[in-house]
Coordinates of N, CA and C in Angstrom, one line a residue:
M349 N 0.8 -1.2 0.0 CA 0.0 0.0 0.0 C 0.9 1.2 0.0
K350 N 0.7 2.1 -1.0 CA 1.5 3.3 -1.1 C 0.7 4.4 -0.4
I351 N 1.3 5.2 0.5 CA 0.6 6.3 1.2 C 1.3 7.6 0.8
E352 N 0.5 8.5 0.3 CA 1.0 9.8 -0.1 C 0.3 10.9 0.7
L353 N 1.0 11.9 1.3 CA 0.4 13.0 1.9 C 0.2 14.1 0.9
I354 N -1.0 14.6 0.7 CA -1.4 15.6 -0.3 C -1.7 16.9 0.3
A355 N -1.2 18.0 -0.2 CA -1.7 19.3 0.1 C -2.7 19.7 -0.9
T356 N -4.0 19.6 -0.5 CA -5.1 19.9 -1.4 C -5.4 21.4 -1.4
Q357 N -5.9 21.8 -2.6 CA -6.2 23.3 -2.8 C -7.7 23.5 -2.4
K358 N -8.5 22.5 -2.5 CA -9.9 22.7 -2.3 C -10.5 21.4 -1.6
V359 N -11.4 21.6 -0.7 CA -12.1 20.4 0.0 C -13.5 20.3 -0.4
L360 N -14.2 21.4 -0.3 CA -15.6 21.5 -0.7 C -15.7 21.6 -2.2
S361 N -16.4 20.6 -2.8 CA -16.7 20.6 -4.3 C -18.2 20.6 -4.6
P362 N -18.7 21.4 -5.5 CA -20.1 21.3 -5.8 C -20.4 19.9 -6.4
T363 N -21.5 19.4 -6.2 CA -21.9 18.0 -6.7 C -23.3 18.1 -7.3
Q364 N -23.4 17.2 -8.3 CA -24.7 17.1 -9.0 C -25.6 16.0 -8.3
I365 N -25.0 15.3 -7.4 CA -25.7 14.2 -6.7 C -26.8 14.9 -5.8
A366 N -28.0 14.3 -6.0 CA -29.2 15.0 -5.5 C -29.3 15.2 -4.0
I367 N -28.6 14.4 -3.2 CA -28.7 14.4 -1.8 C -27.9 15.5 -1.1
A368 N -27.1 16.2 -1.8 CA -26.3 17.3 -1.2 C -25.9 18.3 -2.3
D369 N -25.5 19.5 -1.8 CA -25.0 20.5 -2.8 C -23.5 20.6 -2.9
Y370 N -22.8 20.0 -1.9 CA -21.4 20.0 -1.9 C -20.9 18.6 -1.4
C371 N -19.7 18.2 -1.9 CA -19.2 16.9 -1.4 C -17.8 17.1 -0.9
I372 N -17.4 16.2 0.0 CA -16.0 16.2 0.5 C -15.5 14.8 0.5
N373 N -14.3 14.6 -0.1 CA -13.6 13.3 -0.1 C -12.2 13.5 0.6
P374 N -12.1 13.0 1.8 CA -10.9 13.3 2.6 C -9.6 12.6 2.1
Y375 N -9.8 11.6 1.2 CA -8.7 10.8 0.7 C -8.9 10.7 -0.8
Q376 N -7.8 10.4 -1.5 CA -7.8 9.9 -2.9 C -7.5 8.4 -2.8
G377 N -8.2 7.7 -3.6 CA -8.0 6.2 -3.6 C -8.7 5.6 -2.4
C378 N -8.5 4.3 -2.2 CA -9.2 3.6 -1.1 C -8.5 2.3 -0.9
E379 N -8.2 1.9 0.3 CA -7.6 0.6 0.5 C -8.5 -0.6 0.5
F380 N -9.8 -0.3 0.4 CA -10.8 -1.5 0.3 C -10.6 -2.2 -1.0
G381 N -10.4 -1.4 -2.1 CA -10.1 -2.1 -3.4 C -11.2 -2.8 -4.0
C382 N -12.4 -2.3 -3.9 CA -13.6 -2.9 -4.5 C -13.5 -2.9 -6.0
L383 N -13.7 -4.1 -6.6 CA -13.5 -4.2 -8.1 C -14.5 -3.4 -8.8
Y384 N -15.7 -3.3 -8.3 CA -16.8 -2.6 -9.1 C -16.8 -1.1 -8.9
C385 N -15.9 -0.6 -8.1 CA -15.9 0.8 -7.7 C -15.8 1.7 -9.0
Y386 N -16.7 2.7 -9.1 CA -16.7 3.6 -10.3 C -15.5 4.6 -10.2
A387 N -14.9 4.7 -9.0 CA -13.8 5.6 -8.8 C -12.5 5.1 -9.5
H388 N -12.5 3.9 -10.0 CA -11.4 3.4 -10.8 C -11.1 4.3 -12.0
K389 N -12.2 5.0 -12.4 CA -12.0 5.9 -13.6 C -11.7 7.3 -13.2
N390 N -11.5 7.6 -11.9 CA -11.2 8.9 -11.4 C -9.9 9.4 -12.0
K391 N -9.9 10.5 -12.7 CA -8.7 11.0 -13.4 C -7.6 11.4 -12.5
N392 N -7.9 11.7 -11.2 CA -6.9 12.0 -10.2 C -6.1 10.9 -9.8
L393 N -6.6 9.6 -10.0 CA -5.8 8.4 -9.7 C -4.7 8.1 -10.7
K394 N -4.9 8.6 -11.9 CA -4.0 8.4 -13.0 C -3.8 6.9 -13.2
D395 N -2.5 6.4 -13.1 CA -2.2 5.0 -13.3 C -2.2 4.2 -12.0
R396 N -2.7 4.8 -10.9 CA -2.7 4.1 -9.6 C -4.0 3.2 -9.6
T397 N -3.8 2.1 -8.8 CA -4.9 1.1 -8.7 C -5.6 1.2 -7.4
M398 N -6.9 1.2 -7.4 CA -7.7 1.3 -6.2 C -7.3 0.0 -5.3
G399 N -7.1 0.2 -4.1 CA -6.7 -0.9 -3.2 C -5.2 -0.9 -3.0
T400 N -4.4 -0.1 -3.7 CA -3.0 -0.1 -3.6 C -2.4 1.2 -3.2
Y401 N -3.3 2.2 -3.2 CA -2.8 3.6 -3.1 C -3.8 4.4 -2.3
I402 N -3.3 5.2 -1.3 CA -4.1 6.2 -0.6 C -3.4 7.6 -0.6
G403 N -4.1 8.6 -1.1 CA -3.6 9.9 -1.0 C -4.4 10.6 0.2
V404 N -3.6 11.0 1.2 CA -4.2 11.6 2.4 C -4.2 13.1 2.3
K405 N -5.4 13.7 2.2 CA -5.4 15.2 2.1 C -5.2 15.8 3.5
I406 N -4.0 15.8 3.8 CA -3.6 16.1 5.2 C -3.9 17.5 5.7
N407 N -4.0 18.4 4.8 CA -4.4 19.8 5.2 C -5.9 20.1 5.0
A408 N -6.7 19.0 4.7 CA -8.1 19.2 4.4 C -8.9 20.0 5.5
P409 N -8.7 19.7 6.8 CA -9.4 20.4 7.8 C -9.1 21.9 7.7
A410 N -7.9 22.3 7.6 CA -7.5 23.7 7.5 C -8.1 24.4 6.3
V411 N -8.1 23.7 5.1 CA -8.7 24.3 3.9 C -10.2 24.4 4.0
L412 N -10.8 23.4 4.7 CA -12.2 23.5 4.9 C -12.6 24.7 5.7
R413 N -11.9 25.0 6.8 CA -12.2 26.2 7.6 C -12.1 27.4 6.7
Q414 N -11.1 27.5 5.8 CA -11.0 28.7 5.0 C -12.2 28.8 4.0
Q415 N -12.6 27.7 3.4 CA -13.7 27.7 2.5 C -15.0 28.1 3.1
L416 N -15.2 27.7 4.4 CA -16.4 27.9 5.0 C -16.6 29.4 5.4
Q417 N -15.5 30.2 5.2 CA -15.6 31.6 5.4 C -16.5 32.3 4.4
Y418 N -16.5 31.7 3.2 CA -17.3 32.3 2.1 C -18.2 31.3 1.4
T419 N -18.2 30.0 1.8 CA -19.2 29.1 1.2 C -19.9 28.4 2.4
R420 N -21.2 28.4 2.3 CA -22.0 27.7 3.4 C -22.9 26.7 2.7
P421 N -22.5 25.4 2.6 CA -23.4 24.4 2.0 C -24.6 24.2 2.8
K422 N -25.7 23.8 2.1 CA -26.9 23.4 2.8 C -26.7 22.0 3.4
R423 N -26.0 21.1 2.6 CA -25.7 19.8 3.1 C -24.5 19.3 2.3
V424 N -23.6 18.6 3.1 CA -22.4 18.0 2.5 C -22.5 16.5 2.4
L425 N -22.0 16.0 1.3 CA -21.9 14.5 1.1 C -20.5 14.1 1.3
L426 N -20.3 13.2 2.2 CA -18.9 12.7 2.5 C -18.7 11.3 1.9
G427 N -17.7 11.1 1.0 CA -17.4 9.8 0.6 C -18.0 9.4 -0.8
S428 N -18.1 10.4 -1.7 CA -18.6 10.0 -3.0 C -17.6 9.3 -3.9
T429 N -16.3 9.4 -3.7 CA -15.3 8.7 -4.5 C -14.2 8.0 -3.6
T430 N -14.5 8.0 -2.3 CA -13.5 7.3 -1.4 C -14.2 6.8 -0.2
E431 N -13.6 6.0 0.6 CA -14.1 5.6 1.9 C -13.5 6.5 3.0
C432 N -14.4 7.2 3.6 CA -13.9 8.2 4.6 C -13.4 7.5 5.9
F433 N -13.8 6.2 6.1 CA -13.4 5.5 7.3 C -12.6 4.3 7.0
Q434 N -11.7 4.4 6.0 CA -10.8 3.4 5.8 C -9.8 3.3 6.9
Y435 N -9.0 2.2 7.0 CA -8.2 1.9 8.2 C -7.2 3.0 8.5
H436 N -6.6 3.7 7.5 CA -5.6 4.7 7.8 C -6.2 6.0 8.4
E437 N -7.5 6.1 8.4 CA -8.2 7.2 9.1 C -7.8 7.1 10.6
L438 N -7.6 6.0 11.1 CA -7.3 5.8 12.6 C -5.9 6.5 12.9
K439 N -5.1 6.6 11.8 CA -3.8 7.2 12.0 C -3.9 8.7 11.7
Y440 N -4.5 9.1 10.7 CA -4.5 10.5 10.2 C -5.6 11.4 10.7
N441 N -6.8 10.8 11.0 CA -7.9 11.5 11.6 C -8.4 12.7 10.8
V442 N -8.3 12.6 9.5 CA -8.7 13.7 8.6 C -10.3 13.7 8.6
T443 N -10.9 12.6 8.5 CA -12.4 12.6 8.5 C -12.9 13.1 9.8
E444 N -12.3 12.6 10.9 CA -12.8 13.0 12.2 C -12.7 14.6 12.4
Q445 N -11.7 15.2 11.9 CA -11.5 16.6 12.1 C -12.6 17.3 11.2
I446 N -12.8 16.8 10.0 CA -13.8 17.4 9.1 C -15.2 17.3 9.7
L447 N -15.6 16.2 10.3 CA -16.9 16.1 11.0 C -17.0 17.1 12.1
A448 N -15.9 17.3 12.9 CA -16.0 18.2 14.0 C -16.2 19.7 13.5
I449 N -15.5 20.0 12.4 CA -15.7 21.3 11.8 C -17.1 21.6 11.3
L450 N -17.6 20.6 10.6 CA -19.0 20.7 10.1 C -20.0 20.8 11.2
N451 N -19.7 20.1 12.3 CA -20.6 20.2 13.5 C -20.5 21.6 14.1
T452 N -19.4 22.2 14.1 CA -19.2 23.5 14.7 C -20.0 24.6 13.9
Y453 N -20.1 24.4 12.6 CA -20.8 25.3 11.7 C -22.3 24.9 11.6
E454 N -22.7 23.8 12.2 CA -24.0 23.2 12.2 C -24.4 23.0 10.7
I455 N -23.5 22.4 9.9 CA -23.8 22.0 8.6 C -24.1 20.6 8.5
P456 N -25.3 20.2 8.1 CA -25.6 18.7 8.1 C -24.9 18.0 7.0
Y457 N -24.7 16.7 7.2 CA -24.0 15.9 6.2 C -24.6 14.5 6.1
T458 N -24.3 14.0 4.9 CA -24.7 12.6 4.6 C -23.4 11.8 4.3
I459 N -23.3 10.7 4.9 CA -22.0 9.9 4.8 C -22.3 8.6 4.0
L460 N -21.5 8.3 3.0 CA -21.6 7.0 2.3 C -20.4 6.2 2.8
T461 N -20.7 5.0 3.3 CA -19.7 4.1 3.9 C -20.1 2.7 3.9
K462 N -19.1 1.8 3.9 CA -19.3 0.4 4.2 C -18.4 -0.1 5.3
S463 N -17.8 0.9 6.0 CA -16.8 0.5 7.0 C -17.3 0.4 8.4
Y464 N -17.0 -0.6 9.1 CA -17.4 -0.8 10.5 C -16.7 0.2 11.4
L465 N -15.6 0.8 10.9 CA -15.0 1.8 11.8 C -15.8 3.1 12.1
I466 N -16.9 3.2 11.3 CA -17.8 4.4 11.6 C -18.3 4.3 13.0
K467 N -18.3 3.1 13.6 CA -18.8 3.0 15.0 C -18.0 4.0 16.0
E468 N -16.8 4.2 15.7 CA -15.9 5.0 16.6 C -16.3 6.5 16.5
Y469 N -17.1 6.9 15.5 CA -17.4 8.3 15.2 C -18.8 8.6 15.4
L470 N -19.6 7.7 15.9 CA -21.0 7.9 16.0 C -21.4 9.1 17.0
P471 N -20.7 9.2 18.1 CA -21.0 10.4 19.0 C -20.9 11.7 18.2
L472 N -19.8 11.8 17.4 CA -19.7 13.0 16.6 C -20.8 13.2 15.6
I473 N -21.2 12.1 14.9 CA -22.2 12.2 13.9 C -23.6 12.5 14.5
A474 N -23.8 12.0 15.7 CA -25.1 12.2 16.4 C -25.3 13.6 16.8
H475 N -24.3 14.5 16.7 CA -24.4 15.9 17.1 C -25.5 16.6 16.5
N476 N -25.8 16.3 15.2 CA -26.8 17.0 14.4 C -27.9 16.0 14.0
S477 N -29.1 16.2 14.4 CA -30.1 15.2 14.1 C -30.4 15.1 12.6
A478 N -30.0 16.1 11.8 CA -30.2 16.1 10.4 C -29.1 15.3 9.6
N479 N -28.1 14.8 10.3 CA -27.1 14.0 9.7 C -27.6 12.6 9.3
K480 N -27.1 12.0 8.3 CA -27.6 10.7 7.8 C -26.4 9.9 7.3
I481 N -26.6 8.6 7.5 CA -25.6 7.6 7.0 C -26.3 6.7 6.0
Y482 N -25.6 6.5 4.9 CA -26.0 5.5 3.9 C -24.9 4.4 4.0
F483 N -25.4 3.3 4.5 CA -24.4 2.2 4.8 C -24.6 1.1 3.8
T484 N -23.5 0.7 3.1 CA -23.5 -0.3 2.0 C -23.6 -1.7 2.6
F485 N -24.5 -2.4 2.1 CA -24.7 -3.8 2.4 C -25.2 -4.5 1.2
N486 N -24.3 -5.0 0.3 CA -24.7 -5.4 -1.0 C -24.5 -6.9 -1.3
C487 N -24.1 -7.7 -0.2 CA -24.1 -9.1 -0.4 C -24.2 -9.7 1.0
A488 N -24.4 -11.0 1.1 CA -24.7 -11.7 2.4 C -23.7 -12.8 2.8
R489 N -22.6 -12.9 2.1 CA -21.6 -13.9 2.3 C -20.2 -13.3 2.3
D490 N -19.4 -13.7 3.4 CA -18.1 -13.2 3.4 C -17.2 -13.6 2.3
T491 N -17.4 -14.9 1.8 CA -16.6 -15.4 0.7 C -16.8 -14.5 -0.6
L492 N -18.0 -13.9 -0.7 CA -18.2 -13.0 -1.9 C -17.6 -11.7 -1.6
I493 N -17.6 -11.2 -0.4 CA -17.0 -9.9 -0.1 C -15.5 -10.0 -0.4
E494 N -14.9 -11.1 0.1 CA -13.4 -11.3 -0.1 C -13.1 -11.4 -1.6
A495 N -14.0 -11.9 -2.4 CA -13.7 -12.0 -3.8 C -13.6 -10.7 -4.5
I496 N -14.4 -9.7 -4.2 CA -14.4 -8.5 -5.0 C -14.3 -7.2 -4.1
E497 N -14.2 -7.4 -2.8 CA -14.0 -6.2 -1.9 C -12.9 -6.7 -0.9
K498 N -11.7 -6.9 -1.4 CA -10.7 -7.7 -0.7 C -10.3 -7.2 0.7
N499 N -10.4 -5.9 1.0 CA -10.0 -5.4 2.3 C -11.2 -4.8 3.1
S500 N -12.4 -5.1 2.6 CA -13.6 -4.4 3.2 C -14.0 -5.1 4.5
S501 N -15.0 -4.5 5.2 CA -15.6 -5.1 6.4 C -16.3 -6.3 6.2
T502 N -16.3 -7.2 7.1 CA -17.0 -8.5 7.0 C -18.5 -8.3 7.3
I503 N -19.3 -9.3 7.0 CA -20.7 -9.3 7.3 C -21.0 -8.9 8.8
T504 N -20.3 -9.7 9.7 CA -20.5 -9.4 11.1 C -20.1 -8.0 11.5
Q505 N -19.0 -7.5 11.0 CA -18.6 -6.2 11.3 C -19.6 -5.1 10.8
R506 N -20.2 -5.4 9.7 CA -21.2 -4.4 9.1 C -22.5 -4.5 10.0
L507 N -22.9 -5.6 10.3 CA -24.1 -5.8 11.1 C -23.9 -5.1 12.5
N508 N -22.7 -5.3 13.1 CA -22.4 -4.6 14.3 C -22.5 -3.1 14.2
A509 N -21.9 -2.6 13.1 CA -21.9 -1.1 12.8 C -23.4 -0.6 12.7
I510 N -24.2 -1.4 11.9 CA -25.6 -1.0 11.7 C -26.3 -0.9 13.0
G511 N -26.1 -1.9 13.8 CA -26.7 -1.9 15.2 C -26.3 -0.7 16.0
A512 N -25.1 -0.4 16.0 CA -24.6 0.8 16.7 C -25.2 2.1 16.2
I513 N -25.3 2.2 14.9 CA -25.9 3.4 14.3 C -27.4 3.5 14.8
L514 N -28.1 2.4 14.7 CA -29.5 2.4 15.2 C -29.6 2.8 16.7
N515 N -28.7 2.3 17.5 CA -28.7 2.6 18.9 C -28.4 4.1 19.2
H516 N -27.7 4.7 18.3 CA -27.5 6.2 18.4 C -28.6 7.0 17.8
T517 N -29.6 6.3 17.3 CA -30.8 7.0 16.7 C -30.3 8.0 15.6
I518 N -29.3 7.6 14.9 CA -28.9 8.4 13.7 C -29.7 7.9 12.5
D519 N -30.1 8.9 11.7 CA -30.9 8.5 10.5 C -30.0 7.6 9.6
L520 N -30.6 6.5 9.2 CA -29.8 5.4 8.5 C -30.6 4.9 7.3
R521 N -29.9 4.8 6.2 CA -30.4 4.1 5.0 C -29.4 3.0 4.6
I522 N -29.9 1.8 4.4 CA -29.1 0.7 3.9 C -29.0 0.8 2.4
H523 N -27.8 0.9 1.9 CA -27.6 1.0 0.4 C -27.2 -0.3 -0.1
V524 N -28.1 -1.0 -0.8 CA -27.8 -2.2 -1.5 C -27.2 -1.9 -2.9
G525 N -25.9 -1.5 -2.9 CA -25.4 -1.1 -4.1 C -23.9 -1.2 -4.2
P526 N -23.3 -1.5 -5.4 CA -24.2 -1.9 -6.5 C -24.8 -3.3 -6.3
F527 N -26.0 -3.4 -6.7 CA -26.7 -4.7 -6.7 C -26.2 -5.4 -8.0
I528 N -25.5 -6.5 -7.8 CA -24.9 -7.3 -8.9 C -25.7 -8.6 -9.2
P529 N -26.4 -8.7 -10.2 CA -27.2 -9.9 -10.5 C -26.4 -11.1 -10.4
H530 N -26.9 -12.2 -9.8 CA -26.3 -13.5 -9.7 C -25.1 -13.4 -8.7
Y531 N -24.9 -12.3 -8.0 CA -23.9 -12.2 -7.0 C -24.6 -11.7 -5.7
S532 N -25.4 -10.6 -5.8 CA -26.1 -10.1 -4.7 C -27.5 -10.8 -4.6
S533 N -27.9 -11.2 -3.4 CA -29.2 -11.8 -3.1 C -29.9 -10.9 -2.2
L534 N -30.9 -10.2 -2.7 CA -31.7 -9.3 -1.9 C -32.4 -10.1 -0.8
E535 N -32.9 -11.2 -1.1 CA -33.6 -12.0 0.0 C -32.7 -12.3 1.1
D536 N -31.4 -12.8 0.8 CA -30.5 -13.1 1.9 C -30.1 -11.8 2.7
I537 N -29.9 -10.7 2.0 CA -29.6 -9.5 2.7 C -30.7 -9.0 3.6
L538 N -31.9 -9.1 3.2 CA -33.0 -8.7 4.0 C -33.2 -9.6 5.3
M539 N -32.8 -10.9 5.1 CA -32.9 -11.8 6.2 C -31.9 -11.4 7.3
L540 N -30.7 -10.8 6.9 CA -29.7 -10.5 7.9 C -29.9 -9.2 8.6
L541 N -30.6 -8.2 7.9 CA -30.7 -6.9 8.5 C -31.6 -6.8 9.7
P542 N -31.3 -6.0 10.6 CA -32.2 -5.8 11.8 C -33.6 -5.4 11.4
E543 N -34.6 -5.8 12.1 CA -36.0 -5.5 11.8 C -36.3 -4.0 11.9
N544 N -35.5 -3.2 12.7 CA -35.8 -1.8 12.8 C -35.1 -0.9 11.8
V545 N -34.5 -1.5 10.8 CA -34.1 -0.7 9.6 C -35.3 -0.3 8.8
R546 N -35.4 1.0 8.6 CA -36.6 1.5 8.0 C -36.4 2.0 6.5
E547 N -35.2 2.2 6.1 CA -35.0 2.7 4.7 C -33.9 1.8 4.0
I548 N -34.3 1.4 2.8 CA -33.3 0.6 2.0 C -33.5 1.1 0.6
D549 N -32.3 1.3 -0.1 CA -32.4 1.6 -1.5 C -31.5 0.6 -2.3
I550 N -31.8 0.4 -3.5 CA -31.1 -0.5 -4.3 C -30.6 0.2 -5.6
E551 N -29.3 0.1 -5.8 CA -28.6 0.7 -7.0 C -28.1 -0.5 -7.9
L552 N -28.6 -0.6 -9.1 CA -28.1 -1.7 -10.0 C -26.7 -1.3 -10.5
Y553 N -25.9 -2.4 -10.6 CA -24.5 -2.3 -11.0 C -24.5 -1.8 -12.5
H554 N -23.6 -0.8 -12.8 CA -23.5 -0.2 -14.1 C -22.2 -0.8 -14.7
H555 N -22.4 -1.8 -15.6 CA -21.2 -2.6 -16.1 C -20.3 -1.8 -16.9
S556 N -20.7 -0.7 -17.5 CA -19.8 0.1 -18.3 C -18.8 0.9 -17.5
M557 N -19.1 1.0 -16.2 CA -18.3 1.9 -15.4 C -17.5 1.1 -14.3
G558 N -17.7 -0.2 -14.2 CA -17.2 -0.9 -13.0 C -16.4 -2.2 -13.2
N559 N -15.3 -2.1 -14.1 CA -14.4 -3.2 -14.2 C -15.1 -4.6 -14.5
F560 N -15.9 -4.6 -15.5 CA -16.8 -5.7 -15.8 C -16.1 -7.0 -16.0
G561 N -15.0 -7.0 -16.8 CA -14.3 -8.2 -17.2 C -13.7 -8.9 -15.9
E562 N -13.0 -8.1 -15.1 CA -12.4 -8.6 -13.9 C -13.4 -9.1 -12.9
L563 N -14.5 -8.3 -12.8 CA -15.6 -8.7 -11.9 C -16.1 -10.1 -12.3
R564 N -16.4 -10.3 -13.6 CA -16.9 -11.6 -14.0 C -15.9 -12.7 -13.7
S565 N -14.6 -12.4 -13.9 CA -13.6 -13.4 -13.6 C -13.6 -13.9 -12.1
R566 N -13.7 -12.9 -11.2 CA -13.7 -13.2 -9.8 C -15.0 -13.9 -9.4
I567 N -16.1 -13.6 -10.0 CA -17.4 -14.2 -9.7 C -17.3 -15.7 -10.2
E568 N -16.7 -15.9 -11.3 CA -16.5 -17.3 -11.8 C -15.7 -18.1 -10.9
Q569 N -14.6 -17.5 -10.3 CA -13.8 -18.2 -9.4 C -14.5 -18.7 -8.1
V570 N -15.5 -17.9 -7.7 CA -16.2 -18.1 -6.4 C -17.5 -18.9 -6.6
L571 N -18.2 -18.5 -7.7 CA -19.6 -19.1 -7.9 C -19.7 -20.0 -9.1
G572 N -18.6 -20.0 -9.9 CA -18.7 -20.9 -11.1 C -19.0 -20.2 -12.4
A573 N -18.7 -20.9 -13.5 CA -18.8 -20.3 -14.8 C -20.3 -19.9 -15.1
Q574 N -21.2 -20.7 -14.6 CA -22.6 -20.4 -14.9 C -23.0 -19.0 -14.4
A575 N -22.6 -18.7 -13.1 CA -23.0 -17.4 -12.5 C -22.4 -16.3 -13.3
S576 N -21.1 -16.5 -13.8 CA -20.5 -15.5 -14.6 C -21.2 -15.3 -15.9
N577 N -21.6 -16.4 -16.6 CA -22.3 -16.3 -17.8 C -23.7 -15.7 -17.7
D578 N -24.3 -16.0 -16.6 CA -25.6 -15.4 -16.3 C -25.5 -13.9 -16.1
L579 N -24.5 -13.5 -15.4 CA -24.3 -12.1 -15.2 C -24.0 -11.4 -16.6
A580 N -23.2 -12.0 -17.4 CA -23.0 -11.4 -18.8 C -24.3 -11.4 -19.6
G581 N -25.2 -12.3 -19.3 CA -26.5 -12.3 -20.0 C -27.4 -11.2 -19.7
V582 N -27.2 -10.7 -18.4 CA -28.0 -9.5 -18.0 C -27.6 -8.3 -18.7
Y583 N -26.3 -8.2 -19.0 CA -25.8 -6.9 -19.7 C -25.5 -7.1 -21.1

């Protein structure tokens, strides 16, 4: 894993994603290395491979404070092209500092994550009742996670994180995405989720954006050629 400390020029970026007007990505790249991740096509990564490189925007908290002097978002989206709570966050604390700053300015935020480490930050996130977490839960077997999300959280870790979020009464939506036909089983996922989960959305996998050939190869290794061929038949 290559770690690079980056002096970023801008932290708040306007976004076309409907759930916020600005986004923040505290890191470039991601150590989870999910094969289907659309950020593989991120021009800022150049020839770097997701899962092998992390760029730490080490000055992001200071830059955010500066930007907030003249920009006041209605809502911020965290983690549109990276995982805010990847393992190196425990060392660099960039996301933690950003959350604290947004709390100070009473700016609500929505977090996209699949990391169980978010449990450590729930008291911060609970500061504002308008904050929301979209937690990814797109398959129901660890063997499948290991095949295409090599460094991601296990099923048990995710369920523990979901339970902790619910216990903190933070607004939660389970994000079944990307939903990959013949890999993801919605029935199995729903069987695992706590009964008091109230919101679930499903995002279908976009094969033109998400490493389709390599994804098919990994699915064939784990589930067999028929599953891989069935997936190809969908697209």
